[in-house]
GROMACS .gro file of N, CA, C and O in nm:
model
  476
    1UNK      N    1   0.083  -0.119   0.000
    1UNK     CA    2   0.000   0.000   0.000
    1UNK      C    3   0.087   0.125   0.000
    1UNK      O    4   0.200   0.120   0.047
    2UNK      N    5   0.029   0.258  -0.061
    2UNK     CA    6   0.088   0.373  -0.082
    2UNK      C    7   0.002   0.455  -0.048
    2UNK      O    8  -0.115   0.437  -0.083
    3UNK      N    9   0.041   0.578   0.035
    3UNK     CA   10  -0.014   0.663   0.069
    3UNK      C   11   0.031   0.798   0.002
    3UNK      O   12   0.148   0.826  -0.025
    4UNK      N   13  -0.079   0.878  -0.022
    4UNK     CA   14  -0.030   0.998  -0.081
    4UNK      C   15  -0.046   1.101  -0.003
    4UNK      O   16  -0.156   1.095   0.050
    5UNK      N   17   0.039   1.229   0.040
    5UNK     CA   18  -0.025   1.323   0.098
    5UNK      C   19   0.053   1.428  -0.010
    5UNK      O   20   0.162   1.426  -0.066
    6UNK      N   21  -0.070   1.526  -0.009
    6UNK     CA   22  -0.057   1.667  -0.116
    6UNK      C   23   0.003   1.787  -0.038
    6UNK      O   24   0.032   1.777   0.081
    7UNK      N   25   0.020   1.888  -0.101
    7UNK     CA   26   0.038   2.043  -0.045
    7UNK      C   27   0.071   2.085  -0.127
    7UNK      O   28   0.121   2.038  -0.230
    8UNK      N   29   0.035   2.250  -0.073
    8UNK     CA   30   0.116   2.363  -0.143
    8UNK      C   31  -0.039   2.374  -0.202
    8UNK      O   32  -0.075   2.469  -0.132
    9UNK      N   33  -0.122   2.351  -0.259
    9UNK     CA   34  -0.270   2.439  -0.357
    9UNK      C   35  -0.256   2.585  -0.272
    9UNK      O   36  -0.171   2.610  -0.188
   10UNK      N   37  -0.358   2.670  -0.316
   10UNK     CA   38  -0.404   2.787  -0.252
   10UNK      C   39  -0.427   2.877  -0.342
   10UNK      O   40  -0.407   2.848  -0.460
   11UNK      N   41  -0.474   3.002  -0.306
   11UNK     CA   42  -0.515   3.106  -0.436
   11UNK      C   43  -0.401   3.202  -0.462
   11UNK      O   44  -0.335   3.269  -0.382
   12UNK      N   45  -0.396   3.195  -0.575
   12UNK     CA   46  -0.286   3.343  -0.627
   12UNK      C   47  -0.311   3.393  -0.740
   12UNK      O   48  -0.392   3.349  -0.822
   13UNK      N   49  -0.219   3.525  -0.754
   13UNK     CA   50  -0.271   3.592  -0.846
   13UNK      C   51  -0.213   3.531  -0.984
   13UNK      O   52  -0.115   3.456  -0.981
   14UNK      N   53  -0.292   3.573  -1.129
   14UNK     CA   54  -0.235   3.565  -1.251
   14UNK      C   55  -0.093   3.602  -1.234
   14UNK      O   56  -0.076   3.705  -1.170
   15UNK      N   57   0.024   3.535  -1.282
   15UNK     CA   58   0.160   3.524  -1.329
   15UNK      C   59   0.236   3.510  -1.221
   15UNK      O   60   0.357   3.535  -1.217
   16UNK      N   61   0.129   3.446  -1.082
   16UNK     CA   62   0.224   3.435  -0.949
   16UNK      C   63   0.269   3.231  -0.997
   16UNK      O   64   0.244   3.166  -1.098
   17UNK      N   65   0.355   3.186  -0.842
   17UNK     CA   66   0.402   3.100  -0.868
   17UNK      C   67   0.333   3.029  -0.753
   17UNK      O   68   0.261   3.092  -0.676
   18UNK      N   69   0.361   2.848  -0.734
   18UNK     CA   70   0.346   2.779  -0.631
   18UNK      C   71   0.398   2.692  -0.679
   18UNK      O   72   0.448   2.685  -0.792
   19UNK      N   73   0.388   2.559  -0.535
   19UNK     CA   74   0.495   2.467  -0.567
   19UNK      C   75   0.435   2.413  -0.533
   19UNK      O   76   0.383   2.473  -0.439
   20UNK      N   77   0.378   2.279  -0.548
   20UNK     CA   78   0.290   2.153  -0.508
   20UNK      C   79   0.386   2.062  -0.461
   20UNK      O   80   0.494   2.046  -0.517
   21UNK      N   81   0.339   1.981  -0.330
   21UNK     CA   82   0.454   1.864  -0.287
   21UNK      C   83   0.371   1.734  -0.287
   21UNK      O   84   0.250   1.754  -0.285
   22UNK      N   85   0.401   1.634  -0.289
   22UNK     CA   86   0.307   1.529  -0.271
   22UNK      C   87   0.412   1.393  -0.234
   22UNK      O   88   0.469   1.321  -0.316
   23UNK      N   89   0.418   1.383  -0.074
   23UNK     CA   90   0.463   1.280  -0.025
   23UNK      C   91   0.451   1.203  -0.020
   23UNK      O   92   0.356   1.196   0.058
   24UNK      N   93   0.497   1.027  -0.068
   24UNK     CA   94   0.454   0.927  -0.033
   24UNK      C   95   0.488   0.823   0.116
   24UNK      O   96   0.556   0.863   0.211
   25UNK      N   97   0.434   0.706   0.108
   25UNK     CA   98   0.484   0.647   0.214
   25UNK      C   99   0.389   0.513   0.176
   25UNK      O  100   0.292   0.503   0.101
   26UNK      N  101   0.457   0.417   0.258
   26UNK     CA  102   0.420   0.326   0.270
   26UNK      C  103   0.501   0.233   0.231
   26UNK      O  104   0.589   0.193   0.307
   27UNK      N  105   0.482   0.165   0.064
   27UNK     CA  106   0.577   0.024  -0.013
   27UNK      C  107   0.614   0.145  -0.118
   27UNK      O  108   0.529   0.166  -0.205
   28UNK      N  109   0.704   0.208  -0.117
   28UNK     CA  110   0.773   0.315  -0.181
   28UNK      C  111   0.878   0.256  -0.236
   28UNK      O  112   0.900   0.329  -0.333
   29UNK      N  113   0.952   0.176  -0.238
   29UNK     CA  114   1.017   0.106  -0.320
   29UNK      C  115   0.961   0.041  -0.459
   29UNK      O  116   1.041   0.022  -0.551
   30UNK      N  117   0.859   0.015  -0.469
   30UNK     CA  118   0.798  -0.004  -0.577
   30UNK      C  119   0.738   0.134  -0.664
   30UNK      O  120   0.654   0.115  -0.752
   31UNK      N  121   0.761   0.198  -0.651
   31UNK     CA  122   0.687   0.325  -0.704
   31UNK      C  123   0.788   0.331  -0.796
   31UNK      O  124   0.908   0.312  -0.775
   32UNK      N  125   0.711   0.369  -0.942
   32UNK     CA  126   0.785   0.383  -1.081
   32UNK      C  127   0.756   0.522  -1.107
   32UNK      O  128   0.821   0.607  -1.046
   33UNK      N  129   0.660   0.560  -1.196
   33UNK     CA  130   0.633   0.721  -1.212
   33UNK      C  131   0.521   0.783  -1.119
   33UNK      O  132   0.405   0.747  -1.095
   34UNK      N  133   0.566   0.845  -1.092
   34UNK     CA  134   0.477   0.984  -1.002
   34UNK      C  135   0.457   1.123  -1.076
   34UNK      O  136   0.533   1.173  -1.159
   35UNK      N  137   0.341   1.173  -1.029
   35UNK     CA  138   0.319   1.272  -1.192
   35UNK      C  139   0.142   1.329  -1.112
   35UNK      O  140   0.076   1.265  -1.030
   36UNK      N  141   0.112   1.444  -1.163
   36UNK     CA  142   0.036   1.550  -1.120
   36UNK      C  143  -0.110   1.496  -1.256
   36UNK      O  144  -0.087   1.473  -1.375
   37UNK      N  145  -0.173   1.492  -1.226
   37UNK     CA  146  -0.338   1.526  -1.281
   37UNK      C  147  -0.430   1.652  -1.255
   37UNK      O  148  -0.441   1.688  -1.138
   38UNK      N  149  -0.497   1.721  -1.354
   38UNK     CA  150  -0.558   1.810  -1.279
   38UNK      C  151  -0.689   1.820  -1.368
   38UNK      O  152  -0.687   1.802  -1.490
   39UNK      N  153  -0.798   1.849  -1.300
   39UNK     CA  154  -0.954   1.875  -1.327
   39UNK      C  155  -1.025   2.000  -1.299
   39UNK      O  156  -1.039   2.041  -1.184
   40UNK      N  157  -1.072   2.064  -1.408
   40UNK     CA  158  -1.147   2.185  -1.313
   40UNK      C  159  -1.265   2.170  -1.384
   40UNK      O  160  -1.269   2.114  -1.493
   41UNK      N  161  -1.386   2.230  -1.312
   41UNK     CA  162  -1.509   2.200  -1.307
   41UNK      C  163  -1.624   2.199  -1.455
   41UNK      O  164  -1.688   2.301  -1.480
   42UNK      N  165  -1.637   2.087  -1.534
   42UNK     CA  166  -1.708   2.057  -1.621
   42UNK      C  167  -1.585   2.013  -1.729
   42UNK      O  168  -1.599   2.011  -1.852
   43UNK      N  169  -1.508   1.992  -1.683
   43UNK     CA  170  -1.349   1.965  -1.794
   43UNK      C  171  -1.334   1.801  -1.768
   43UNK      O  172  -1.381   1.737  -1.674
   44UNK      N  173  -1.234   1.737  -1.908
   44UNK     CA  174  -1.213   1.642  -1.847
   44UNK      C  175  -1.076   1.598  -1.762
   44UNK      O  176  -0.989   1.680  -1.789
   45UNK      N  177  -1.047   1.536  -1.704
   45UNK     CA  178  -0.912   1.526  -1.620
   45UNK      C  179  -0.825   1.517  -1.751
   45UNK      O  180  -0.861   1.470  -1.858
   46UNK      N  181  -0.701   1.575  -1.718
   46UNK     CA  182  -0.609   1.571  -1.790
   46UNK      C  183  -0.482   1.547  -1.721
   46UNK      O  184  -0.475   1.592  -1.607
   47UNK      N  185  -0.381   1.485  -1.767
   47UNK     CA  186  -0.262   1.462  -1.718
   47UNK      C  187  -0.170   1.600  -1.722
   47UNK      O  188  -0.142   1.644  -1.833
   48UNK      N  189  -0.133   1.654  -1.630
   48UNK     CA  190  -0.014   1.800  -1.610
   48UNK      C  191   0.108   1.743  -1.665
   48UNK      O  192   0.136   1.757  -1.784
   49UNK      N  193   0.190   1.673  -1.574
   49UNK     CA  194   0.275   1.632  -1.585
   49UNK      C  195   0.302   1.474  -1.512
   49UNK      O  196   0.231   1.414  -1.430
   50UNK      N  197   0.460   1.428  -1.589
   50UNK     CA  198   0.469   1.272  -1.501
   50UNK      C  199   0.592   1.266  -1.494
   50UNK      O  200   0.648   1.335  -1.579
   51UNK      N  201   0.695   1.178  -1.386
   51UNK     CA  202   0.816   1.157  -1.420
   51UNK      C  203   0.847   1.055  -1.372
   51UNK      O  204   0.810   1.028  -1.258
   52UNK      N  205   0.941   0.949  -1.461
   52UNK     CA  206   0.963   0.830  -1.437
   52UNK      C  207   1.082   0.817  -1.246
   52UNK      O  208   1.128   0.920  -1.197
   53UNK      N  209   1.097   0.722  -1.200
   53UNK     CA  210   1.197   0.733  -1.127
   53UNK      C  211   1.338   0.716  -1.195
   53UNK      O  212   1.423   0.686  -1.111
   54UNK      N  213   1.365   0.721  -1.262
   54UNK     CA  214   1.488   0.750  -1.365
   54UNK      C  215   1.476   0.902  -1.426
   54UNK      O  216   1.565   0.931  -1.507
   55UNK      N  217   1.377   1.005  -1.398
   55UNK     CA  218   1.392   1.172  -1.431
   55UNK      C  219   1.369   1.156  -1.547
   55UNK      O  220   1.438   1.231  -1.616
   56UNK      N  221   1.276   1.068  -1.625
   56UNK     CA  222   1.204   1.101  -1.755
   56UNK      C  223   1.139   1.216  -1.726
   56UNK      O  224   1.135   1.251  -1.608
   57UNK      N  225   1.096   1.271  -1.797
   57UNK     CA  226   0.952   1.367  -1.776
   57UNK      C  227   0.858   1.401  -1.922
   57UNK      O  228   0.897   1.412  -2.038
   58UNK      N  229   0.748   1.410  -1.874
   58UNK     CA  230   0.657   1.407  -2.006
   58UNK      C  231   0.575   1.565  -1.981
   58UNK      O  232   0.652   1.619  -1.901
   59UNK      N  233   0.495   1.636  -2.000
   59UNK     CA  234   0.426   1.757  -2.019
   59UNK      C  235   0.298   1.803  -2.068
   59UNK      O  236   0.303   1.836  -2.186
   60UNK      N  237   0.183   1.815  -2.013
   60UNK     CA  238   0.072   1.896  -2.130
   60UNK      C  239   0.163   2.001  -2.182
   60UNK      O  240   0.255   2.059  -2.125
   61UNK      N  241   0.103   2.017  -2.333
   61UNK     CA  242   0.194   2.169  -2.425
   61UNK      C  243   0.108   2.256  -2.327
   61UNK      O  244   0.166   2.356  -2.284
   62UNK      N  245  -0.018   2.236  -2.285
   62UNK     CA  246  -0.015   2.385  -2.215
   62UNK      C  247   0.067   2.429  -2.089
   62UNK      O  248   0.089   2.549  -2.072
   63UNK      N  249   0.094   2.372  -2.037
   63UNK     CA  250   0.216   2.365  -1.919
   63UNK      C  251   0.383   2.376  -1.952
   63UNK      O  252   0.476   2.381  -1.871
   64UNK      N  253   0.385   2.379  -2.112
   64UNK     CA  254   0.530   2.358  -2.138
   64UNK      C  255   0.576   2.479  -2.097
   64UNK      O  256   0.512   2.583  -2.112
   65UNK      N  257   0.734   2.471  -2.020
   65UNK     CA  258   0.802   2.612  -1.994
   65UNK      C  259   0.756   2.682  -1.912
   65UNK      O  260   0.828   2.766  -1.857
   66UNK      N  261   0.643   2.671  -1.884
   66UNK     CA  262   0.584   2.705  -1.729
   66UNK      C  263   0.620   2.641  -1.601
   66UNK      O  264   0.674   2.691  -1.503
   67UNK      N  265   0.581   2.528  -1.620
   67UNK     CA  266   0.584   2.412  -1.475
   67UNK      C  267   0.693   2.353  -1.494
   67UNK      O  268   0.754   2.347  -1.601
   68UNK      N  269   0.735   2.290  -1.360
   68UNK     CA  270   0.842   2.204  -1.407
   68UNK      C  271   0.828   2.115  -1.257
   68UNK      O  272   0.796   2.164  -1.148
   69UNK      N  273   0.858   1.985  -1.280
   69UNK     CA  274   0.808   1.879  -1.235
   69UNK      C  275   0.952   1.795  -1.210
   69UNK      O  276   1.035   1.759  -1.294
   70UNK      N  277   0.951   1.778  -1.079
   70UNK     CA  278   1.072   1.688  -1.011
   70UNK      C  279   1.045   1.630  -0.935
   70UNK      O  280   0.929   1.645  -0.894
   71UNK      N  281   1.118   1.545  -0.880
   71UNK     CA  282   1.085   1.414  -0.764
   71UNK      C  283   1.233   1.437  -0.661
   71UNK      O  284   1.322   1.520  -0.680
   72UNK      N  285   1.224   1.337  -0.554
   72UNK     CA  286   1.343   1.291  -0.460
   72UNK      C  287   1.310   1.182  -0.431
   72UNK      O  288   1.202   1.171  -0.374
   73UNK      N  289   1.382   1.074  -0.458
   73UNK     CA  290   1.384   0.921  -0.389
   73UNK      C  291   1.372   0.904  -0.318
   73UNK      O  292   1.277   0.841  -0.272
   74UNK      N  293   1.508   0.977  -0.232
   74UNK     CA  294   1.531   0.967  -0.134
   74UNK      C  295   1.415   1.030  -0.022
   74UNK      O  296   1.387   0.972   0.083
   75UNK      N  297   1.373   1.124  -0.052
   75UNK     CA  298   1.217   1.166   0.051
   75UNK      C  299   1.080   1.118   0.008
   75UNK      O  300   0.969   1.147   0.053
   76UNK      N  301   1.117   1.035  -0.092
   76UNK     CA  302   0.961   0.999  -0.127
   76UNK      C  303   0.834   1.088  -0.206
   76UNK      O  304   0.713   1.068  -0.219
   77UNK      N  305   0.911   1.176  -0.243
   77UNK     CA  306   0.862   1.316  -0.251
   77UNK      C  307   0.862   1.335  -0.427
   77UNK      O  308   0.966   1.332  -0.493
   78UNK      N  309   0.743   1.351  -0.478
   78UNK     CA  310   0.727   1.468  -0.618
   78UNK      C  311   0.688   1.630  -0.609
   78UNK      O  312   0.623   1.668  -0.511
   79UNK      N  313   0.714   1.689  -0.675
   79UNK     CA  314   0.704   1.858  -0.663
   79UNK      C  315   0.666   1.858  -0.809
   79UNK      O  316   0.702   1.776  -0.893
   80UNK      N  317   0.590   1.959  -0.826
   80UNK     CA  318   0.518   2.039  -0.935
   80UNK      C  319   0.524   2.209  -0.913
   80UNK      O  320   0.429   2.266  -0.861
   81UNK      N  321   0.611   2.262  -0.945
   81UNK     CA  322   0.666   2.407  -0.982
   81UNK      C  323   0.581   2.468  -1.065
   81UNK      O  324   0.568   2.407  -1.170
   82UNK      N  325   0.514   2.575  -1.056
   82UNK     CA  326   0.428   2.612  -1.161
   82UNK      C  327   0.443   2.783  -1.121
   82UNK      O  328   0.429   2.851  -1.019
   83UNK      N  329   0.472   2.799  -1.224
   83UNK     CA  330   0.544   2.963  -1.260
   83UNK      C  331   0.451   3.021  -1.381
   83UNK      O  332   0.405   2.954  -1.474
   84UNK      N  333   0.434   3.155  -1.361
   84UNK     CA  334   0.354   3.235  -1.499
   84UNK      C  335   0.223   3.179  -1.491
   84UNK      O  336   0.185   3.135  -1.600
   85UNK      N  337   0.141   3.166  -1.397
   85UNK     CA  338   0.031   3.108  -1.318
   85UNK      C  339  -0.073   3.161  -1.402
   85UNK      O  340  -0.092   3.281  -1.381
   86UNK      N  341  -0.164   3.098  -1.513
   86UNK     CA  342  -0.285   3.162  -1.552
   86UNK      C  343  -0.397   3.123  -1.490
   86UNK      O  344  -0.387   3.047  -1.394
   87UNK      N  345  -0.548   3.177  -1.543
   87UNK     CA  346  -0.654   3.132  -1.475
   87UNK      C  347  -0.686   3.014  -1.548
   87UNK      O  348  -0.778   2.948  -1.501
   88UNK      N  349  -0.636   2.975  -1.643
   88UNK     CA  350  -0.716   2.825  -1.681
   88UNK      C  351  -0.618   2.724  -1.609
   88UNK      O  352  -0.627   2.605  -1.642
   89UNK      N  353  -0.534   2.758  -1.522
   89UNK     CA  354  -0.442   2.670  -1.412
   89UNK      C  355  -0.530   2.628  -1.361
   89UNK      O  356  -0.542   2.507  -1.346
   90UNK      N  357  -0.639   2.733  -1.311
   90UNK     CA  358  -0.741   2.660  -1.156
   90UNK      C  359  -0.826   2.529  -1.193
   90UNK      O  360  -0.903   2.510  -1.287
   91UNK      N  361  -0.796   2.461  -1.108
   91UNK     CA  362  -0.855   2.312  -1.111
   91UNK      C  363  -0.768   2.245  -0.976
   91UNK      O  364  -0.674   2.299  -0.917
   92UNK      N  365  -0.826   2.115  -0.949
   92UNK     CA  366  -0.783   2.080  -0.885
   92UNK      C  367  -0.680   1.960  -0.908
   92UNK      O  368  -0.681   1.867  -0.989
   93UNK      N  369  -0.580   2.000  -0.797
   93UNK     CA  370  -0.445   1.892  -0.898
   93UNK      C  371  -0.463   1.732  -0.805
   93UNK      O  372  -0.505   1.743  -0.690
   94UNK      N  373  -0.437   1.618  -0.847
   94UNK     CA  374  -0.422   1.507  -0.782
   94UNK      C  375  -0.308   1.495  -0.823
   94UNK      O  376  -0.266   1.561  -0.919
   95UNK      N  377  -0.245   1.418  -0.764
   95UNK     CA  378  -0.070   1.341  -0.730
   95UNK      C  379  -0.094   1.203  -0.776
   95UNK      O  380  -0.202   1.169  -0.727
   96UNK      N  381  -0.045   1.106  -0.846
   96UNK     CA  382  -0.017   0.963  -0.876
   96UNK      C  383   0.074   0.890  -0.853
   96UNK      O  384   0.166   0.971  -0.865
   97UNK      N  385   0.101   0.836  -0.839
   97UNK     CA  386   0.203   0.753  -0.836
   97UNK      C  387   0.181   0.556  -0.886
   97UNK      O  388   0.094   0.472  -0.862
   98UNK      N  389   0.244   0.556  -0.922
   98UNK     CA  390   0.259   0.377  -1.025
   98UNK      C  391   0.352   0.320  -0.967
   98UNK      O  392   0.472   0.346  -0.973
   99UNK      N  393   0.269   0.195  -0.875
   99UNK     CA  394   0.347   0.083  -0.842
   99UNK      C  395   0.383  -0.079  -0.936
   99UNK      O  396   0.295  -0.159  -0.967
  100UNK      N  397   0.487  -0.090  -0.957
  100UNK     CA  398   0.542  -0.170  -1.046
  100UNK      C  399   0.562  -0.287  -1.015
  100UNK      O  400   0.650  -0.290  -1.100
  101UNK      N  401   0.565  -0.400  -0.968
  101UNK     CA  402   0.562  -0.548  -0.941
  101UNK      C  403   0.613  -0.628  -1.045
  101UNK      O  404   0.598  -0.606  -1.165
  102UNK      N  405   0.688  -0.745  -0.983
  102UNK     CA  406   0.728  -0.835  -1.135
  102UNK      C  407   0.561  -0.932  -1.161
  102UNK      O  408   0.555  -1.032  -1.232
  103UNK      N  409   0.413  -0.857  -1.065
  103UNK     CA  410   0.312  -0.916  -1.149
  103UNK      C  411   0.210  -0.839  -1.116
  103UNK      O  412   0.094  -0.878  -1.136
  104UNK      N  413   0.234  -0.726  -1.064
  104UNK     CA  414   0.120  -0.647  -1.072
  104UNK      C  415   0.182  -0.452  -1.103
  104UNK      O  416   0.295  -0.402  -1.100
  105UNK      N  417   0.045  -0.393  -1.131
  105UNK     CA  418   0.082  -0.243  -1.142
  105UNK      C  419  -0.042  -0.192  -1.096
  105UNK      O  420  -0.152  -0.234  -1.133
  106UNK      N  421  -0.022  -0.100  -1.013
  106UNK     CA  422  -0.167  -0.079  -0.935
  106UNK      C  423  -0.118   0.111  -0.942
  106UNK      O  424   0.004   0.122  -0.957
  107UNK      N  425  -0.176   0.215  -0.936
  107UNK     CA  426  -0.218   0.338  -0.944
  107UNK      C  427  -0.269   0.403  -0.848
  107UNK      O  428  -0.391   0.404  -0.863
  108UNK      N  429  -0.230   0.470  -0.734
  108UNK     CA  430  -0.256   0.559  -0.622
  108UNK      C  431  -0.237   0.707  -0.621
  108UNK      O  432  -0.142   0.785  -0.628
  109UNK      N  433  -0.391   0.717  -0.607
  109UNK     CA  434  -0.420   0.883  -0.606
  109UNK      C  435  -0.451   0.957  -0.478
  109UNK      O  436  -0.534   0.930  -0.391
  110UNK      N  437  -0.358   1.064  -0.485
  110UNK     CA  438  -0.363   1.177  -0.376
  110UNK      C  439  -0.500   1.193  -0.345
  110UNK      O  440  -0.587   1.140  -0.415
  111UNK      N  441  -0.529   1.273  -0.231
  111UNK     CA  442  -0.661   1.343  -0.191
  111UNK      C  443  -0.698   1.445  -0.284
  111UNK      O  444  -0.811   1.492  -0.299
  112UNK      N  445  -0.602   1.473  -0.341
  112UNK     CA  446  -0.645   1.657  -0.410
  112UNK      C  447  -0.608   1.781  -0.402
  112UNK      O  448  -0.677   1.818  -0.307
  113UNK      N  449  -0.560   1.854  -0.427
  113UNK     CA  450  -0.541   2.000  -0.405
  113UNK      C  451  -0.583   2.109  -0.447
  113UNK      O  452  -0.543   2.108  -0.563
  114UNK      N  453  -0.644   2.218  -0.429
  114UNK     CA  454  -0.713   2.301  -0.535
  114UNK      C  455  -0.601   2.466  -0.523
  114UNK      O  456  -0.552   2.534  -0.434
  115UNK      N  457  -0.606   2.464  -0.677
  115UNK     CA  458  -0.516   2.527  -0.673
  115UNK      C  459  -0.642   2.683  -0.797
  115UNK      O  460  -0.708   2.678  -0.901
  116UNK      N  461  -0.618   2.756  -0.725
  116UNK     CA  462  -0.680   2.862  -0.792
  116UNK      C  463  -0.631   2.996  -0.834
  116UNK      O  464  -0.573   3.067  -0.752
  117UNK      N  465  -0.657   3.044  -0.989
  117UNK     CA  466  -0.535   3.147  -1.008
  117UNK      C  467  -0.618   3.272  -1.018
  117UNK      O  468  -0.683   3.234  -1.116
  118UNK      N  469  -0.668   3.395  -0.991
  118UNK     CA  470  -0.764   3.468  -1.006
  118UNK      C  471  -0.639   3.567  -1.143
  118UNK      O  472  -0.522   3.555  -1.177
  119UNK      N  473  -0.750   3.654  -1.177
  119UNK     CA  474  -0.704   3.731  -1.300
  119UNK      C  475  -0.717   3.873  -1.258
  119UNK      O  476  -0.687   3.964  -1.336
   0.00000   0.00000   0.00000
């Protein structure tokens, strides 16, 4: 089992910054990519960003050069950096993470964070 805990959402202004953290715990040795989702109201979920535990990283183009998305092994820890903050940011972000098994792969989602950008 994997536990997720979030932080960092809150309101800011257009072209401000925040930093999302999302800690894991639990069977953390199995965790492969960890990576941000986000939804805002009547939209469909979309993937933000993801990064392998080897520092792949993948991107929505609308997030390119804006956000930037890192992990630590060693703390268990993914971060989502999000700089030049617009209002179609606001939604709420979930945290993932992918556990890898030589026979299973199972998918654990954060509580949520709402992150809101006013204009």
């Amino acid at each position: 089992q994997v536990h997720l805990v979030e932080s960092g959402g809150g309101l800011v202004q257009a072209g401000g910054s925040l930093r999302l953290s999302c800690a894991a715990s639990g069977s953390t040795f199995s965790i492969n990519t960890m990576g941000w989702y986000r939804q805002a109201p009547g939209k469909q979920r979309e993937l933000v960003a993801a990064i392998t535990r080897g520092g792949s990283t993948n991107y929505a183009d609308s997030v390119k050069g804006r956000f930037t998305i890192s992990r630590d092994n060693a703390k268990n820890t993914v971060y989502l950096q999000m700089n030049s903050l617009k209002a179609e940011d606001t939604a709420v972000y979930y945290c993932h993470a992918d556990l890898v098994t030589g026979s299973s792969a199972v998918r654990y989602w954060g509580q949520g964070t709402q992150v809101t950008v006013s204009s």
